[in-house]
């Protein structure tokens, strides 16, 4: 079926949908947990895409924990890190301001998954995918799970270590999931419309060939007598009174701290959460032991301060020195990745950012002074993270 994808409508709809969900859910809550995300909307696949995004960002943060100053291949470190991941996987907790961009991105990805599945695959990170990559897909892309399992079986039977995007699309095409079907689009829109109305015909605009209309026969009208001249006057002009519209008032969002922390997920929690810890165990080389080592929480329970993620440290230091909000490892990373190891250039850039009065000014400074000089690419992870750091500084 040939159609044009209405991309501007998709962007607008994702914004409206997100604002409505976030406003409703966070009206009396400050955080959302893992179980609540999985059950948030009427479309379960959309909910899983949000969890998938959280999982991906979490893996990137965990990978950056591997400081060059410590031995992360040590058996004790691997075991401790694995314990930490097992605990954290059951305690997803996201603020409304951090959740909104995750949901907005997931809404657009969900629509593309149904209406433009090939483009959805092209937008995934990486050029090729390993067996483990596809296994991870299978946990979060429930609508494609059967096709993903067939692709994994194909790789195993042919001894393939990975497949590129074109090969993967050819494997999926055999199951028909890369061809848009109206029934799929209508089912998705029906589920989304329970939150905010939308029609499949609005997303997929079909071009119709309209026949040329037949010309009407021309008949000369009989002349009518000219009316008596009537002088124009504003006083005699009949203008209907128009009621003044009621001004729109945006719903107030009352953020209140949630009383108790959410309980850990029970045994009947969704399978996706039960398998996340196993992924981290494989990624960081964790080993199962009969006598489990003490968790990180037990090991550091008497400490006054805990390490925080990049986002948390920035939230606590909003409005303060940007340089002081960075850990030693973060300074090391940005100096090497973005400034070719030049510590002085990094410090000068940080001080220049501090002198800016707005985020836009800081972005202009970075683009004009440093991007071309050091060859930054906007799709590089370090560049993205650094710009997010600057955004937090001015938020």
C-alpha positions as MATLAB code, in Angstrom:
seq = 'XXXXXXXXXXXXXXXXXXXXXXXXXXXXXXXXXXXXXXXXXXXXXXXXXXXXXXXXXXXXXXXXXXXXXXXXXXXXXXXXXXXXXXXXXXXXXXXXXXXXXXXXXXXXXXXXXXXXXXXXXXXXXXXXXXXXXXXXXXXXXXXXXXXXXXXXXXXXXXXXXXXXXXXXXXXXXXXXXXXXXXXXXXXXXXXXXXXXXXXXXXXXXXXXXXXXXXXXXXXXXXXXXXXXXXXXXXXXXXXXXXXXXXXXXXXXXXXXXXXXXXXXXXXXXXXXXXXXXXXXXXXXXXXXXXXXXXXXXXXXXXXXXXXXXXXXXXXXXXXXXXXXXXXXXXXXXXXXXXXXXXXXXXXXXXXXXXXXXXXXXXXXXXXXXXXXXXXXXXXXXXXXXXXXXXXXXXX';
ca = [
       0.000    0.000    0.000;
       1.500    3.318   -1.111;
       1.198    6.253    1.278;
       3.039    9.297    2.540;
       4.083    9.293    6.185;
       2.919   12.481    7.900;
       6.050   13.094    9.974;
       5.075   16.502   11.310;
       1.828   15.035   12.625;
       3.746   12.188   14.293;
       5.996   14.676   16.110;
       3.047   16.812   17.182;
       1.040   13.811   18.317;
       3.960   12.415   20.341;
       4.240   15.739   22.187;
       0.511   15.951   22.939;
       0.306   12.278   23.969;
       3.316   12.647   26.280;
       2.048   15.826   27.946;
      -1.308   14.210   28.645;
       0.145   10.999   30.109;
       2.767   12.805   32.198;
       0.255   15.372   33.457;
      -2.231   12.678   34.489;
       0.232   10.260   36.086;
       2.483   12.740   37.878;
      -0.340   14.906   39.179;
       0.029   13.346   42.621;
       3.274   11.414   42.181;
       6.898   12.416   41.834;
       8.265    9.124   40.459;
       7.197    6.237   38.244;
       8.414    2.676   38.813;
       9.132   -0.249   36.519;
       5.834   -2.076   36.999;
       3.915    1.183   36.458;
       5.764    1.832   33.184;
       4.887   -1.618   31.823;
       1.194   -0.958   32.555;
       1.171    2.780   31.758;
      -0.719    2.867   28.431;
      -3.120    0.599   26.580;
      -0.357   -0.448   24.157;
       2.032   -2.833   25.931;
       4.616   -2.653   23.140;
       4.844    1.116   23.613;
       5.433    0.624   27.339;
       8.202   -1.901   26.649;
       9.919    0.552   24.294;
      10.206    2.970   27.220;
      11.771    0.244   29.379;
      14.098   -0.642   26.492;
      15.319    2.948   26.310;
      15.950    3.002   30.070;
      17.834   -0.293   29.803;
      20.032    1.027   26.988;
      20.935    4.215   28.846;
      21.571    2.196   31.989;
      24.027   -0.095   30.190;
      25.912    2.920   28.847;
      26.187    4.425   32.326;
      27.332    1.121   33.773;
      29.979    0.757   31.078;
      31.342    4.194   31.962;
      31.879    3.005   35.527;
      34.939    1.151   34.241;
      37.523    3.702   35.315;
      41.088    3.351   33.983;
      42.332    3.659   37.563;
      40.819    0.421   38.885;
      40.920   -3.285   38.043;
      37.459   -4.122   36.754;
      38.621   -7.596   35.728;
      39.120   -8.523   39.382;
      36.859  -11.367   40.514;
      35.760   -9.414   43.579;
      34.899   -6.310   41.548;
      32.925   -8.329   38.994;
      30.970  -10.031   41.750;
      30.222   -6.758   43.546;
      29.158   -5.054   40.319;
      26.917   -7.984   39.428;
      25.259   -7.799   42.865;
      24.718   -4.081   42.399;
      23.075   -4.619   39.000;
      20.792   -7.334   40.359;
      19.480   -4.988   43.037;
      19.111   -1.907   40.840;
      17.220   -3.816   38.134;
      14.264   -4.168   40.513;
      14.141   -0.511   41.532;
      13.429    1.603   38.452;
      12.439    5.061   39.672;
      12.120    7.978   37.222;
      11.088   11.585   37.801;
       8.411   13.143   35.611;
      10.831   15.591   33.988;
      13.181   12.735   33.065;
      10.374   10.408   31.979;
       8.745   12.761   29.445;
      11.530   12.587   26.795;
      11.660    8.787   27.159;
       7.925    8.456   26.490;
       7.970   10.976   23.631;
      10.737    9.052   21.875;
       8.952    5.737   22.466;
       5.673    7.016   20.964;
       7.436    8.014   17.743;
       9.373    4.737   17.636;
       6.164    2.739   18.170;
       4.422    4.477   15.269;
       7.438    3.894   13.014;
       7.544    0.245   14.067;
       4.051   -0.247   12.573;
       3.912    2.267    9.715;
       7.595    2.258    8.612;
       9.264   -0.869   10.067;
      12.289   -0.761    7.730;
      13.035    2.781    8.850;
      12.658    1.667   12.468;
      15.416   -0.924   11.915;
      17.636    1.606   10.131;
      17.392    3.931   13.138;
      18.764    1.309   15.545;
      22.328    1.836   16.744;
      25.037   -0.132   14.972;
      25.524   -1.506   11.473;
      25.239   -5.185   12.400;
      23.756   -7.227   15.243;
      25.049  -10.216   17.196;
      23.007  -13.088   18.552;
      22.941  -11.387   21.965;
      21.725   -8.145   20.373;
      18.775   -9.929   18.780;
      18.040  -11.822   21.996;
      17.763   -8.453   23.736;
      15.447   -7.242   20.960;
      13.232  -10.237   21.613;
      12.686   -9.185   25.222;
      11.479   -5.696   24.359;
       9.988   -5.976   20.834;
       7.178   -8.340   21.723;
       5.329   -7.787   18.419;
       8.355   -9.068   16.492;
       9.409  -11.818   18.891;
       8.551  -14.717   16.583;
      10.496  -13.229   13.652;
      13.456  -12.425   15.911;
      13.594  -16.033   17.131;
      13.637  -17.243   13.514;
      16.496  -14.852   12.719;
      18.485  -16.182   15.698;
      17.857  -19.761   14.555;
      19.077  -18.813   11.060;
      22.294  -17.382   12.532;
      22.882  -20.500   14.630;
      22.279  -22.904   11.755;
      24.619  -20.967    9.452;
      27.310  -20.265   12.043;
      26.958  -16.481   11.729;
      28.449  -14.269   14.443;
      26.333  -11.307   13.340;
      24.018  -10.044   10.599;
      23.901   -6.606    9.019;
      20.733   -4.546    8.728;
      20.028   -5.530    5.126;
      20.275   -9.255    5.900;
      18.099   -8.797    8.978;
      15.447   -6.960    6.969;
      15.408   -9.725    4.358;
      14.863  -12.313    7.120;
      12.045  -10.270    8.646;
      10.455   -9.630    5.262;
       9.730  -13.330    4.910;
       7.315  -13.019    7.844;
       5.646   -9.961    6.374;
       6.349   -7.674    9.330;
       8.088   -5.133    7.086;
       4.946   -4.595    5.005;
       2.451   -2.120    6.379;
      -0.999   -3.586    6.949;
      -4.026   -1.418    7.636;
      -5.231   -3.764   10.364;
      -2.013   -3.254   12.337;
      -2.210    0.498   11.965;
      -5.835    0.564   13.048;
      -5.153   -1.618   16.106;
      -2.311    0.643   17.196;
      -4.345    3.821   16.705;
      -7.247    2.274   18.603;
      -4.952    1.628   21.586;
      -3.329    5.079   21.406;
      -6.727    6.765   21.079;
      -7.636    5.609   24.576;
      -5.222    8.332   25.672;
      -5.334   10.796   22.752;
      -7.443   10.305   19.578;
      -5.649    9.580   16.301;
      -6.549    7.814   13.046;
      -4.354    5.624   10.869;
      -5.437    7.701    7.870;
      -3.902   10.771    9.533;
      -0.499    9.086    9.842;
      -0.512    7.346    6.443;
      -1.809    9.816    3.886;
      -2.952    8.012    0.739;
      -2.722    9.853   -2.585;
      -5.880    9.408   -4.668;
      -6.113   10.111   -8.392;
      -9.162   12.359   -8.698;
     -10.972   12.305  -12.098;
     -11.316   15.568  -13.960;
     -14.801   17.030  -13.356;
     -17.069   17.375  -16.400;
     -17.651   20.994  -17.404;
     -21.104   22.403  -16.752;
     -22.946   23.837  -19.778;
     -22.778   27.609  -19.729;
     -26.144   29.415  -19.719;
     -26.241   33.183  -19.936;
     -28.212   34.472  -16.965;
     -31.062   36.882  -17.563;
     -30.227   40.371  -16.399;
     -31.835   41.329  -13.107;
     -33.053   44.809  -12.347;
     -30.518   46.862  -10.447;
     -31.534   47.447   -6.820;
     -32.008   50.887   -5.396;
     -28.711   52.257   -4.081;
     -28.387   51.822   -0.342;
     -25.706   53.958    1.291;
     -23.254   51.953    3.455;
     -23.298   52.654    7.178;
     -21.561   50.870   10.080;
     -24.567   51.727   12.214;
     -26.935   49.744   10.027;
     -24.498   46.878    9.337;
     -25.812   43.673   10.891;
     -22.804   42.106   12.656;
     -23.602   39.155   14.926;
     -22.220   39.400   18.408;
     -19.422   36.930   19.075;
     -18.909   35.613   22.546;
     -15.429   36.205   23.852;
     -13.635   32.854   24.064;
     -12.751   31.538   27.476;
      -8.971   31.693   27.904;
      -7.269   28.321   28.018;
      -5.763   27.410   31.338;
      -3.141   24.669   31.353;
      -3.729   21.996   33.974;
      -1.584   22.479   37.028;
       0.771   19.669   37.849;
       1.257   19.220   41.545;
       4.454   17.351   42.225;
       4.426   15.854   45.667;
       6.919   13.439   47.098;
       5.721    9.880   47.024;
       5.305    8.595   50.547;
       6.936    5.176   50.652;
       9.490    3.863   48.194;
       8.011    1.233   45.851;
       8.343   -2.376   46.898;
      10.730   -4.560   44.858;
       9.053   -6.410   42.028;
       7.441   -9.640   43.103;
       7.903  -13.045   41.510;
       4.975  -12.427   39.187;
       6.590   -9.277   37.765;
       6.981   -9.017   33.976;
       9.642  -11.312   32.537;
      11.520   -8.355   31.087;
      12.629   -7.199   34.553;
      13.622  -10.692   35.653;
      15.987  -11.022   32.681;
      17.682   -7.620   32.848;
      19.948   -8.614   35.733;
      21.074  -11.692   33.804;
      22.104   -9.455   30.891;
      24.307   -7.388   33.159;
      25.774  -10.512   34.684;
      26.876  -11.614   31.207;
      28.044   -8.146   30.202;
      30.282   -7.596   33.239;
      31.391  -11.187   33.687;
      29.542  -11.830   36.956;
      29.781  -15.396   38.281;
      27.187  -17.268   40.287;
      28.406  -18.508   43.661;
      26.852  -20.578   46.408;
      27.936  -18.089   49.060;
      26.861  -14.763   47.611;
      29.122  -11.810   48.500;
      27.634   -8.924   50.435;
      25.746   -6.422   48.288;
      27.091   -2.951   47.673;
      24.331   -1.604   49.875;
      25.612   -3.692   52.799;
      29.235   -2.822   52.070;
      28.675    0.907   52.095;
      25.715    1.227   54.488;
      27.798    3.118   57.073;
      29.097    5.686   54.606;
      27.671    9.187   54.741;
      27.828    9.711   51.008;
      26.943    7.476   48.065;
      28.111    7.699   44.485;
      25.491    9.135   42.167;
      24.813    8.967   38.468;
      25.746   11.822   36.180;
      22.147   13.054   36.068;
      21.809   13.037   39.884;
      25.065   14.894   40.438;
      24.026   17.547   37.964;
      20.614   17.966   39.584;
      22.265   18.570   42.941;
      24.706   21.073   41.445;
      22.360   23.049   39.197;
      23.495   26.646   39.275;
      26.874   25.766   40.798;
      30.282   25.359   39.236;
      30.132   23.047   36.235;
      33.687   21.844   36.842;
      32.981   20.966   40.481;
      29.958   18.905   39.469;
      32.176   16.552   37.424;
      33.874   13.550   38.917;
      37.543   12.879   38.213;
      36.579   10.084   35.826;
      34.166   12.354   33.932;
      36.830   15.063   33.572;
      39.269   12.426   32.306;
      36.731   11.136   29.777;
      35.731   14.508   28.286;
      39.331   15.754   28.207;
      40.427   12.735   26.154;
      37.325   12.266   23.982;
      36.571   15.910   23.169;
      39.770   17.915   23.699;
      42.470   15.491   22.491;
      43.798   15.114   26.020;
      44.452   18.856   26.449;
      43.523   19.544   30.084;
      44.046   23.304   29.766;
      41.724   23.515   26.756;
      39.070   21.569   28.671;
      39.299   23.892   31.703;
      39.164   27.004   29.503;
      36.049   25.653   27.755;
      34.334   24.912   31.086;
      35.078   28.422   32.390;
      33.815   29.940   29.130;
      30.571   27.968   29.473;
      30.189   29.218   33.065;
      30.350   32.808   31.803;
      27.418   32.312   29.423;
      24.042   33.666   30.497;
      21.916   30.981   28.798;
      22.003   27.471   27.352;
      21.686   28.846   23.801;
      24.739   31.023   24.385;
      26.707   28.036   25.667;
      25.705   25.927   22.639;
      26.744   28.698   20.231;
      30.081   28.944   22.020;
      30.740   25.202   21.732;
      29.714   25.035   18.084;
      31.696   28.111   17.021;
      34.837   27.618   19.108;
      35.322   23.869   19.612;
      33.217   21.677   17.321;
      35.178   22.343   14.128;
      38.520   22.635   15.932;
      38.306   19.171   17.499;
      36.095   17.495   14.879;
      33.117   16.726   17.123;
      30.309   14.678   15.610;
      26.830   15.222   17.067;
      26.056   11.490   16.992;
      29.061   10.614   19.165;
      28.170    9.478   22.662;
      30.651   11.773   24.438;
      29.401   14.816   22.503;
      25.764   13.994   23.293;
      26.531   13.483   26.981;
      28.558   16.707   27.172;
      25.734   18.762   25.647;
      23.264   17.138   28.074;
      25.595   18.097   30.913;
      25.607   21.722   29.715;
      21.802   21.666   29.386;
      21.483   20.508   33.008;
      23.749   23.377   34.070;
      21.299   25.946   32.673;
      18.025   24.132   33.452;
];
